[in-house]
Amino acid sequence: MNTVAIPQTPARGSPLRRFSNLLYRRPNLYLSMLLVPPLLWFGAIYLGSLLVLLWQGFYTFDDFTMAVTPDLTLANFAALFQPSNFDIILRTLSMAVVVSIASAIVAFPIAYYMARYTTGKTKAFFYIAVMMPMWASYIVKAYAWTLLLAKGGVAQWFVQHLGLEPVLQFVLGIPGVGGSTLSTSHLGRFMVFVYIWLPFMILPIQASLERLPPSLLQASADLGAKPRQTFMQVILPLSIPGIAAGSIFTFSLTLGDFIVPQLVGPPGYFVGSMVYAQQGAIGNMPMAAAFTLVPIVLIAIYLTIVKRLGAFDAL
């Protein structure tokens, strides 16, 4: 005769049952217990290593022996305000701001069309088209753009066939914008940044626009607002959180990038490439650690600003 084993349940007064009842009565305690292990891991591995890195910024680097000694000093952080280093910070910051603004301008029409005029298979096609560039290697895309923008490349061929060669030469002749070719100009570097980070801007804006209630647009039309007025006074203000959320990615990724500045554009360090050069080529780890503080501070300030715009609600 077959017997079925009945699972044993904890006794009513057992410690396990009392602990289970406690977690049931206090869901916040249960949630805290689930969060403690990953938070400890995050604090120990990520924040701990970051603090150790920043602490090394107070060490001393001997230019003669190329040795790092634990003699604490503020000289590395003071050196950030030297004209050459401060120019690097301003160059990186200005590029991050311009790329974020341009990405928002380019991404908004695409995101608006995806949110308001696509459904079903058409929307799926746009999602795939937007995310497909993200499947390719970042370095491969950067190298591909160096070939596209090089002298005699596809970009120059396209401009010549449109008869816009004089316009291109005029733009390349503008100080601070151009260069001898697109691949050695600030404009070319800007184009590569916008292309690579564009999906990170499109998707948050599209998600923000999809949450717009159609009743608001209908109410605006019923009150006699023209399409332009509806866009400027209803759609655009309500899409600001999505734009701010996308700009978090474009701004922070541009600040820390060191691949594109090495491959495209004129000579000149960005913050990311300066950290790489100081740590890798020179071995000046204290100075590299001091430069690491720059994007951390700038991103913290930027996050404080976009938080007021509701960016975190759109993520």
PDB file of C-alpha atoms in Angstrom, residues 46-292:
ATOM      1  CA  TYR A  46      31.567  49.925  -5.834  1.00  0.00           C
ATOM      2  CA  LEU A  47      31.597  52.703  -3.266  1.00  0.00           C
ATOM      3  CA  GLY A  48      34.531  51.169  -1.412  1.00  0.00           C
ATOM      4  CA  SER A  49      36.712  50.990  -4.508  1.00  0.00           C
ATOM      5  CA  LEU A  50      35.649  54.510  -5.489  1.00  0.00           C
ATOM      6  CA  LEU A  51      36.610  55.900  -2.091  1.00  0.00           C
ATOM      7  CA  VAL A  52      39.960  54.114  -2.248  1.00  0.00           C
ATOM      8  CA  LEU A  53      40.551  55.622  -5.686  1.00  0.00           C
ATOM      9  CA  LEU A  54      39.697  59.134  -4.505  1.00  0.00           C
ATOM     10  CA  TRP A  55      41.876  58.668  -1.428  1.00  0.00           C
ATOM     11  CA  GLN A  56      44.817  57.996  -3.719  1.00  0.00           C
ATOM     12  CA  GLY A  57      44.305  61.489  -5.092  1.00  0.00           C
ATOM     13  CA  PHE A  58      45.896  62.770  -1.874  1.00  0.00           C
ATOM     14  CA  TYR A  59      49.087  60.738  -2.453  1.00  0.00           C
ATOM     15  CA  THR A  60      52.298  62.235  -3.814  1.00  0.00           C
ATOM     16  CA  PHE A  61      53.827  61.383  -7.176  1.00  0.00           C
ATOM     17  CA  ASP A  62      57.570  61.832  -7.610  1.00  0.00           C
ATOM     18  CA  ASP A  63      58.262  63.083 -11.134  1.00  0.00           C
ATOM     19  CA  PHE A  64      61.899  61.998 -10.906  1.00  0.00           C
ATOM     20  CA  THR A  65      61.555  58.437  -9.611  1.00  0.00           C
ATOM     21  CA  MET A  66      58.012  57.921 -11.003  1.00  0.00           C
ATOM     22  CA  ALA A  67      57.056  56.533  -7.588  1.00  0.00           C
ATOM     23  CA  VAL A  68      53.823  57.055  -5.643  1.00  0.00           C
ATOM     24  CA  THR A  69      54.261  57.705  -1.927  1.00  0.00           C
ATOM     25  CA  PRO A  70      51.523  57.928   0.747  1.00  0.00           C
ATOM     26  CA  ASP A  71      52.505  61.485   1.682  1.00  0.00           C
ATOM     27  CA  LEU A  72      49.158  63.285   1.821  1.00  0.00           C
ATOM     28  CA  THR A  73      48.862  66.495  -0.183  1.00  0.00           C
ATOM     29  CA  LEU A  74      46.237  68.646  -1.903  1.00  0.00           C
ATOM     30  CA  ALA A  75      48.555  69.474  -4.793  1.00  0.00           C
ATOM     31  CA  ASN A  76      46.838  67.064  -7.205  1.00  0.00           C
ATOM     32  CA  PHE A  77      43.423  68.642  -6.680  1.00  0.00           C
ATOM     33  CA  ALA A  78      44.894  72.140  -6.852  1.00  0.00           C
ATOM     34  CA  ALA A  79      46.501  71.197 -10.174  1.00  0.00           C
ATOM     35  CA  LEU A  80      43.017  70.730 -11.656  1.00  0.00           C
ATOM     36  CA  PHE A  81      42.657  74.516 -11.701  1.00  0.00           C
ATOM     37  CA  GLN A  82      45.823  75.082 -13.685  1.00  0.00           C
ATOM     38  CA  PRO A  83      45.001  76.636 -17.104  1.00  0.00           C
ATOM     39  CA  SER A  84      45.890  73.524 -19.117  1.00  0.00           C
ATOM     40  CA  ASN A  85      43.885  71.174 -16.911  1.00  0.00           C
ATOM     41  CA  PHE A  86      40.987  73.580 -16.538  1.00  0.00           C
ATOM     42  CA  ASP A  87      40.785  73.830 -20.336  1.00  0.00           C
ATOM     43  CA  ILE A  88      40.406  70.046 -20.468  1.00  0.00           C
ATOM     44  CA  ILE A  89      37.510  70.219 -18.002  1.00  0.00           C
ATOM     45  CA  LEU A  90      35.805  73.033 -19.922  1.00  0.00           C
ATOM     46  CA  ARG A  91      36.318  71.227 -23.242  1.00  0.00           C
ATOM     47  CA  THR A  92      34.725  68.075 -21.873  1.00  0.00           C
ATOM     48  CA  LEU A  93      31.872  69.898 -20.152  1.00  0.00           C
ATOM     49  CA  SER A  94      30.995  71.993 -23.199  1.00  0.00           C
ATOM     50  CA  MET A  95      30.982  68.922 -25.446  1.00  0.00           C
ATOM     51  CA  ALA A  96      28.723  67.045 -22.995  1.00  0.00           C
ATOM     52  CA  VAL A  97      26.237  69.938 -22.866  1.00  0.00           C
ATOM     53  CA  VAL A  98      26.181  70.467 -26.641  1.00  0.00           C
ATOM     54  CA  VAL A  99      25.818  66.734 -27.342  1.00  0.00           C
ATOM     55  CA  SER A 100      22.917  66.491 -24.878  1.00  0.00           C
ATOM     56  CA  ILE A 101      21.095  69.428 -26.463  1.00  0.00           C
ATOM     57  CA  ALA A 102      21.648  68.185 -30.025  1.00  0.00           C
ATOM     58  CA  SER A 103      20.621  64.647 -29.100  1.00  0.00           C
ATOM     59  CA  ALA A 104      17.358  65.946 -27.645  1.00  0.00           C
ATOM     60  CA  ILE A 105      16.630  67.986 -30.797  1.00  0.00           C
ATOM     61  CA  VAL A 106      17.309  65.027 -33.098  1.00  0.00           C
ATOM     62  CA  ALA A 107      15.593  62.448 -30.882  1.00  0.00           C
ATOM     63  CA  PHE A 108      12.363  64.326 -30.180  1.00  0.00           C
ATOM     64  CA  PRO A 109      10.749  64.015 -33.658  1.00  0.00           C
ATOM     65  CA  ILE A 110      11.615  60.312 -33.807  1.00  0.00           C
ATOM     66  CA  ALA A 111      10.279  59.692 -30.310  1.00  0.00           C
ATOM     67  CA  TYR A 112       7.140  61.741 -31.005  1.00  0.00           C
ATOM     68  CA  TYR A 113       6.366  59.774 -34.156  1.00  0.00           C
ATOM     69  CA  MET A 114       6.932  56.480 -32.346  1.00  0.00           C
ATOM     70  CA  ALA A 115       4.653  57.483 -29.479  1.00  0.00           C
ATOM     71  CA  ARG A 116       1.791  59.087 -31.401  1.00  0.00           C
ATOM     72  CA  TYR A 117       1.639  57.511 -34.850  1.00  0.00           C
ATOM     73  CA  THR A 118       2.917  53.921 -34.631  1.00  0.00           C
ATOM     74  CA  THR A 119       1.198  50.776 -33.395  1.00  0.00           C
ATOM     75  CA  GLY A 120       1.799  47.063 -33.502  1.00  0.00           C
ATOM     76  CA  LYS A 121       4.384  45.906 -36.032  1.00  0.00           C
ATOM     77  CA  THR A 122       5.297  49.452 -37.014  1.00  0.00           C
ATOM     78  CA  LYS A 123       6.163  50.342 -33.417  1.00  0.00           C
ATOM     79  CA  ALA A 124       8.139  47.102 -33.057  1.00  0.00           C
ATOM     80  CA  PHE A 125      10.071  47.979 -36.211  1.00  0.00           C
ATOM     81  CA  PHE A 126      10.987  51.392 -34.809  1.00  0.00           C
ATOM     82  CA  TYR A 127      12.058  49.874 -31.491  1.00  0.00           C
ATOM     83  CA  ILE A 128      14.340  47.436 -33.294  1.00  0.00           C
ATOM     84  CA  ALA A 129      15.692  50.183 -35.571  1.00  0.00           C
ATOM     85  CA  VAL A 130      16.503  52.399 -32.576  1.00  0.00           C
ATOM     86  CA  MET A 131      18.105  49.661 -30.484  1.00  0.00           C
ATOM     87  CA  MET A 132      19.922  47.819 -33.285  1.00  0.00           C
ATOM     88  CA  PRO A 133      22.969  50.172 -33.222  1.00  0.00           C
ATOM     89  CA  MET A 134      23.333  49.335 -29.526  1.00  0.00           C
ATOM     90  CA  TRP A 135      23.941  45.683 -30.426  1.00  0.00           C
ATOM     91  CA  ALA A 136      27.164  46.571 -32.229  1.00  0.00           C
ATOM     92  CA  SER A 137      30.410  47.084 -30.353  1.00  0.00           C
ATOM     93  CA  TYR A 138      31.010  50.649 -29.261  1.00  0.00           C
ATOM     94  CA  ILE A 139      34.621  50.586 -30.450  1.00  0.00           C
ATOM     95  CA  VAL A 140      33.603  49.154 -33.835  1.00  0.00           C
ATOM     96  CA  LYS A 141      31.146  52.015 -34.334  1.00  0.00           C
ATOM     97  CA  ALA A 142      33.778  54.595 -33.374  1.00  0.00           C
ATOM     98  CA  TYR A 143      36.308  53.122 -35.821  1.00  0.00           C
ATOM     99  CA  ALA A 144      33.647  52.969 -38.553  1.00  0.00           C
ATOM    100  CA  TRP A 145      32.973  56.673 -38.130  1.00  0.00           C
ATOM    101  CA  THR A 146      36.661  57.493 -38.506  1.00  0.00           C
ATOM    102  CA  LEU A 147      36.475  55.923 -41.972  1.00  0.00           C
ATOM    103  CA  LEU A 148      33.190  57.634 -42.841  1.00  0.00           C
ATOM    104  CA  LEU A 149      34.520  61.073 -41.906  1.00  0.00           C
ATOM    105  CA  ALA A 150      38.051  60.657 -43.257  1.00  0.00           C
ATOM    106  CA  LYS A 151      39.312  62.583 -46.271  1.00  0.00           C
ATOM    107  CA  GLY A 152      37.943  60.838 -49.334  1.00  0.00           C
ATOM    108  CA  GLY A 153      35.420  58.953 -47.200  1.00  0.00           C
ATOM    109  CA  VAL A 154      31.692  58.476 -47.629  1.00  0.00           C
ATOM    110  CA  ALA A 155      30.786  61.746 -45.910  1.00  0.00           C
ATOM    111  CA  GLN A 156      32.991  63.827 -48.195  1.00  0.00           C
ATOM    112  CA  TRP A 157      31.756  61.952 -51.267  1.00  0.00           C
ATOM    113  CA  PHE A 158      28.146  62.621 -50.243  1.00  0.00           C
ATOM    114  CA  VAL A 159      28.801  66.320 -49.645  1.00  0.00           C
ATOM    115  CA  GLN A 160      30.533  66.676 -53.019  1.00  0.00           C
ATOM    116  CA  HIS A 161      27.657  65.059 -54.900  1.00  0.00           C
ATOM    117  CA  LEU A 162      25.213  67.436 -53.245  1.00  0.00           C
ATOM    118  CA  GLY A 163      27.357  70.401 -54.252  1.00  0.00           C
ATOM    119  CA  LEU A 164      27.910  71.427 -50.636  1.00  0.00           C
ATOM    120  CA  GLU A 165      31.713  71.302 -50.676  1.00  0.00           C
ATOM    121  CA  PRO A 166      32.063  75.119 -50.223  1.00  0.00           C
ATOM    122  CA  VAL A 167      29.693  74.989 -47.239  1.00  0.00           C
ATOM    123  CA  LEU A 168      31.705  72.180 -45.657  1.00  0.00           C
ATOM    124  CA  GLN A 169      34.980  74.047 -46.163  1.00  0.00           C
ATOM    125  CA  PHE A 170      33.454  77.166 -44.606  1.00  0.00           C
ATOM    126  CA  VAL A 171      32.279  75.202 -41.555  1.00  0.00           C
ATOM    127  CA  LEU A 172      35.638  73.452 -41.191  1.00  0.00           C
ATOM    128  CA  GLY A 173      37.326  76.849 -41.272  1.00  0.00           C
ATOM    129  CA  ILE A 174      35.440  78.131 -38.218  1.00  0.00           C
ATOM    130  CA  PRO A 175      37.806  78.264 -35.210  1.00  0.00           C
ATOM    131  CA  GLY A 176      36.827  75.880 -32.439  1.00  0.00           C
ATOM    132  CA  VAL A 177      34.504  73.934 -34.732  1.00  0.00           C
ATOM    133  CA  GLY A 178      36.361  72.722 -37.785  1.00  0.00           C
ATOM    134  CA  GLY A 179      39.669  71.243 -38.813  1.00  0.00           C
ATOM    135  CA  SER A 180      41.427  70.034 -41.926  1.00  0.00           C
ATOM    136  CA  THR A 181      38.846  67.236 -42.388  1.00  0.00           C
ATOM    137  CA  LEU A 182      35.686  66.088 -40.661  1.00  0.00           C
ATOM    138  CA  SER A 183      37.573  63.282 -38.921  1.00  0.00           C
ATOM    139  CA  THR A 184      40.004  65.769 -37.359  1.00  0.00           C
ATOM    140  CA  SER A 185      37.433  68.419 -36.417  1.00  0.00           C
ATOM    141  CA  HIS A 186      35.366  69.116 -33.329  1.00  0.00           C
ATOM    142  CA  LEU A 187      32.308  68.863 -35.586  1.00  0.00           C
ATOM    143  CA  GLY A 188      33.178  65.288 -36.526  1.00  0.00           C
ATOM    144  CA  ARG A 189      33.694  64.343 -32.878  1.00  0.00           C
ATOM    145  CA  PHE A 190      30.356  65.945 -32.027  1.00  0.00           C
ATOM    146  CA  MET A 191      28.596  63.980 -34.793  1.00  0.00           C
ATOM    147  CA  VAL A 192      30.013  60.680 -33.517  1.00  0.00           C
ATOM    148  CA  PHE A 193      28.928  61.391 -29.946  1.00  0.00           C
ATOM    149  CA  VAL A 194      25.386  62.275 -31.041  1.00  0.00           C
ATOM    150  CA  TYR A 195      25.098  59.141 -33.173  1.00  0.00           C
ATOM    151  CA  ILE A 196      26.357  56.779 -30.467  1.00  0.00           C
ATOM    152  CA  TRP A 197      24.254  58.195 -27.612  1.00  0.00           C
ATOM    153  CA  LEU A 198      21.077  58.919 -29.633  1.00  0.00           C
ATOM    154  CA  PRO A 199      19.191  55.719 -28.613  1.00  0.00           C
ATOM    155  CA  PHE A 200      19.685  56.647 -24.949  1.00  0.00           C
ATOM    156  CA  MET A 201      17.781  59.869 -25.652  1.00  0.00           C
ATOM    157  CA  ILE A 202      15.054  58.502 -27.936  1.00  0.00           C
ATOM    158  CA  LEU A 203      13.730  55.808 -25.607  1.00  0.00           C
ATOM    159  CA  PRO A 204      13.132  57.963 -22.470  1.00  0.00           C
ATOM    160  CA  ILE A 205      11.453  60.699 -24.533  1.00  0.00           C
ATOM    161  CA  GLN A 206       9.278  58.129 -26.303  1.00  0.00           C
ATOM    162  CA  ALA A 207       8.250  56.587 -22.971  1.00  0.00           C
ATOM    163  CA  SER A 208       7.413  60.041 -21.606  1.00  0.00           C
ATOM    164  CA  LEU A 209       5.312  60.960 -24.632  1.00  0.00           C
ATOM    165  CA  GLU A 210       3.415  57.672 -24.543  1.00  0.00           C
ATOM    166  CA  ARG A 211       2.205  58.490 -21.039  1.00  0.00           C
ATOM    167  CA  LEU A 212       0.520  61.683 -22.224  1.00  0.00           C
ATOM    168  CA  PRO A 213      -3.253  61.251 -21.823  1.00  0.00           C
ATOM    169  CA  PRO A 214      -5.018  61.702 -25.192  1.00  0.00           C
ATOM    170  CA  SER A 215      -7.727  63.577 -23.283  1.00  0.00           C
ATOM    171  CA  LEU A 216      -5.288  66.453 -22.683  1.00  0.00           C
ATOM    172  CA  LEU A 217      -4.648  66.866 -26.391  1.00  0.00           C
ATOM    173  CA  GLN A 218      -8.354  66.610 -27.115  1.00  0.00           C
ATOM    174  CA  ALA A 219      -9.138  69.197 -24.446  1.00  0.00           C
ATOM    175  CA  SER A 220      -6.541  71.531 -25.925  1.00  0.00           C
ATOM    176  CA  ALA A 221      -8.136  71.209 -29.360  1.00  0.00           C
ATOM    177  CA  ASP A 222     -11.632  71.706 -27.930  1.00  0.00           C
ATOM    178  CA  LEU A 223     -10.486  74.944 -26.292  1.00  0.00           C
ATOM    179  CA  GLY A 224      -9.398  76.250 -29.683  1.00  0.00           C
ATOM    180  CA  ALA A 225      -5.645  75.759 -29.417  1.00  0.00           C
ATOM    181  CA  LYS A 226      -3.803  75.399 -32.691  1.00  0.00           C
ATOM    182  CA  PRO A 227      -1.416  72.432 -33.176  1.00  0.00           C
ATOM    183  CA  ARG A 228       1.566  74.690 -32.534  1.00  0.00           C
ATOM    184  CA  GLN A 229       0.034  75.977 -29.296  1.00  0.00           C
ATOM    185  CA  THR A 230      -0.790  72.441 -28.182  1.00  0.00           C
ATOM    186  CA  PHE A 231       2.779  71.375 -28.806  1.00  0.00           C
ATOM    187  CA  MET A 232       4.391  74.333 -27.048  1.00  0.00           C
ATOM    188  CA  GLN A 233       2.017  74.526 -24.070  1.00  0.00           C
ATOM    189  CA  VAL A 234       0.999  70.895 -23.506  1.00  0.00           C
ATOM    190  CA  ILE A 235       3.239  68.331 -25.215  1.00  0.00           C
ATOM    191  CA  LEU A 236       6.652  69.933 -24.766  1.00  0.00           C
ATOM    192  CA  PRO A 237       6.294  70.850 -21.056  1.00  0.00           C
ATOM    193  CA  LEU A 238       5.022  67.365 -20.202  1.00  0.00           C
ATOM    194  CA  SER A 239       7.893  65.748 -22.122  1.00  0.00           C
ATOM    195  CA  ILE A 240      10.574  67.636 -20.172  1.00  0.00           C
ATOM    196  CA  PRO A 241      11.056  64.744 -17.679  1.00  0.00           C
ATOM    197  CA  GLY A 242      11.785  62.370 -20.572  1.00  0.00           C
ATOM    198  CA  ILE A 243      14.249  64.812 -22.124  1.00  0.00           C
ATOM    199  CA  ALA A 244      15.951  65.299 -18.761  1.00  0.00           C
ATOM    200  CA  ALA A 245      16.105  61.527 -18.218  1.00  0.00           C
ATOM    201  CA  GLY A 246      17.730  60.980 -21.611  1.00  0.00           C
ATOM    202  CA  SER A 247      20.186  63.788 -21.005  1.00  0.00           C
ATOM    203  CA  ILE A 248      21.450  61.980 -17.893  1.00  0.00           C
ATOM    204  CA  PHE A 249      22.829  59.268 -20.164  1.00  0.00           C
ATOM    205  CA  THR A 250      24.172  61.527 -22.909  1.00  0.00           C
ATOM    206  CA  PHE A 251      25.767  63.964 -20.452  1.00  0.00           C
ATOM    207  CA  SER A 252      27.406  61.393 -18.166  1.00  0.00           C
ATOM    208  CA  LEU A 253      28.559  59.106 -20.990  1.00  0.00           C
ATOM    209  CA  THR A 254      30.188  61.997 -22.852  1.00  0.00           C
ATOM    210  CA  LEU A 255      31.932  63.195 -19.688  1.00  0.00           C
ATOM    211  CA  GLY A 256      33.598  59.849 -19.094  1.00  0.00           C
ATOM    212  CA  ASP A 257      34.348  58.805 -22.665  1.00  0.00           C
ATOM    213  CA  PHE A 258      37.973  58.426 -23.749  1.00  0.00           C
ATOM    214  CA  ILE A 259      37.684  56.357 -26.944  1.00  0.00           C
ATOM    215  CA  VAL A 260      35.994  58.838 -29.308  1.00  0.00           C
ATOM    216  CA  PRO A 261      38.307  61.769 -28.367  1.00  0.00           C
ATOM    217  CA  GLN A 262      41.292  59.583 -29.275  1.00  0.00           C
ATOM    218  CA  LEU A 263      39.885  58.406 -32.605  1.00  0.00           C
ATOM    219  CA  VAL A 264      37.985  61.440 -33.906  1.00  0.00           C
ATOM    220  CA  GLY A 265      38.707  65.124 -33.662  1.00  0.00           C
ATOM    221  CA  PRO A 266      41.757  67.339 -33.211  1.00  0.00           C
ATOM    222  CA  PRO A 267      44.484  66.663 -30.652  1.00  0.00           C
ATOM    223  CA  GLY A 268      43.482  67.520 -27.129  1.00  0.00           C
ATOM    224  CA  TYR A 269      42.587  65.652 -23.978  1.00  0.00           C
ATOM    225  CA  PHE A 270      39.144  65.054 -22.532  1.00  0.00           C
ATOM    226  CA  VAL A 271      38.721  64.185 -18.847  1.00  0.00           C
ATOM    227  CA  GLY A 272      38.380  60.485 -19.615  1.00  0.00           C
ATOM    228  CA  SER A 273      41.409  60.393 -21.879  1.00  0.00           C
ATOM    229  CA  MET A 274      43.381  62.426 -19.329  1.00  0.00           C
ATOM    230  CA  VAL A 275      42.625  59.834 -16.642  1.00  0.00           C
ATOM    231  CA  TYR A 276      43.693  57.093 -19.044  1.00  0.00           C
ATOM    232  CA  ALA A 277      46.918  58.906 -19.953  1.00  0.00           C
ATOM    233  CA  GLN A 278      47.869  59.744 -16.372  1.00  0.00           C
ATOM    234  CA  GLN A 279      47.194  56.250 -15.096  1.00  0.00           C
ATOM    235  CA  GLY A 280      48.350  54.185 -18.062  1.00  0.00           C
ATOM    236  CA  ALA A 281      51.079  56.040 -19.918  1.00  0.00           C
ATOM    237  CA  ILE A 282      52.596  58.154 -17.137  1.00  0.00           C
ATOM    238  CA  GLY A 283      51.758  56.081 -14.078  1.00  0.00           C
ATOM    239  CA  ASN A 284      50.662  59.145 -12.112  1.00  0.00           C
ATOM    240  CA  MET A 285      47.824  57.457 -10.246  1.00  0.00           C
ATOM    241  CA  PRO A 286      47.258  60.340  -7.778  1.00  0.00           C
ATOM    242  CA  MET A 287      46.669  62.807 -10.624  1.00  0.00           C
ATOM    243  CA  ALA A 288      44.406  60.312 -12.402  1.00  0.00           C
ATOM    244  CA  ALA A 289      42.413  59.904  -9.188  1.00  0.00           C
ATOM    245  CA  ALA A 290      42.083  63.675  -8.851  1.00  0.00           C
ATOM    246  CA  PHE A 291      40.747  63.927 -12.409  1.00  0.00           C
ATOM    247  CA  THR A 292      38.266  61.155 -11.591  1.00  0.00           C
TER     248      THR A 292
END
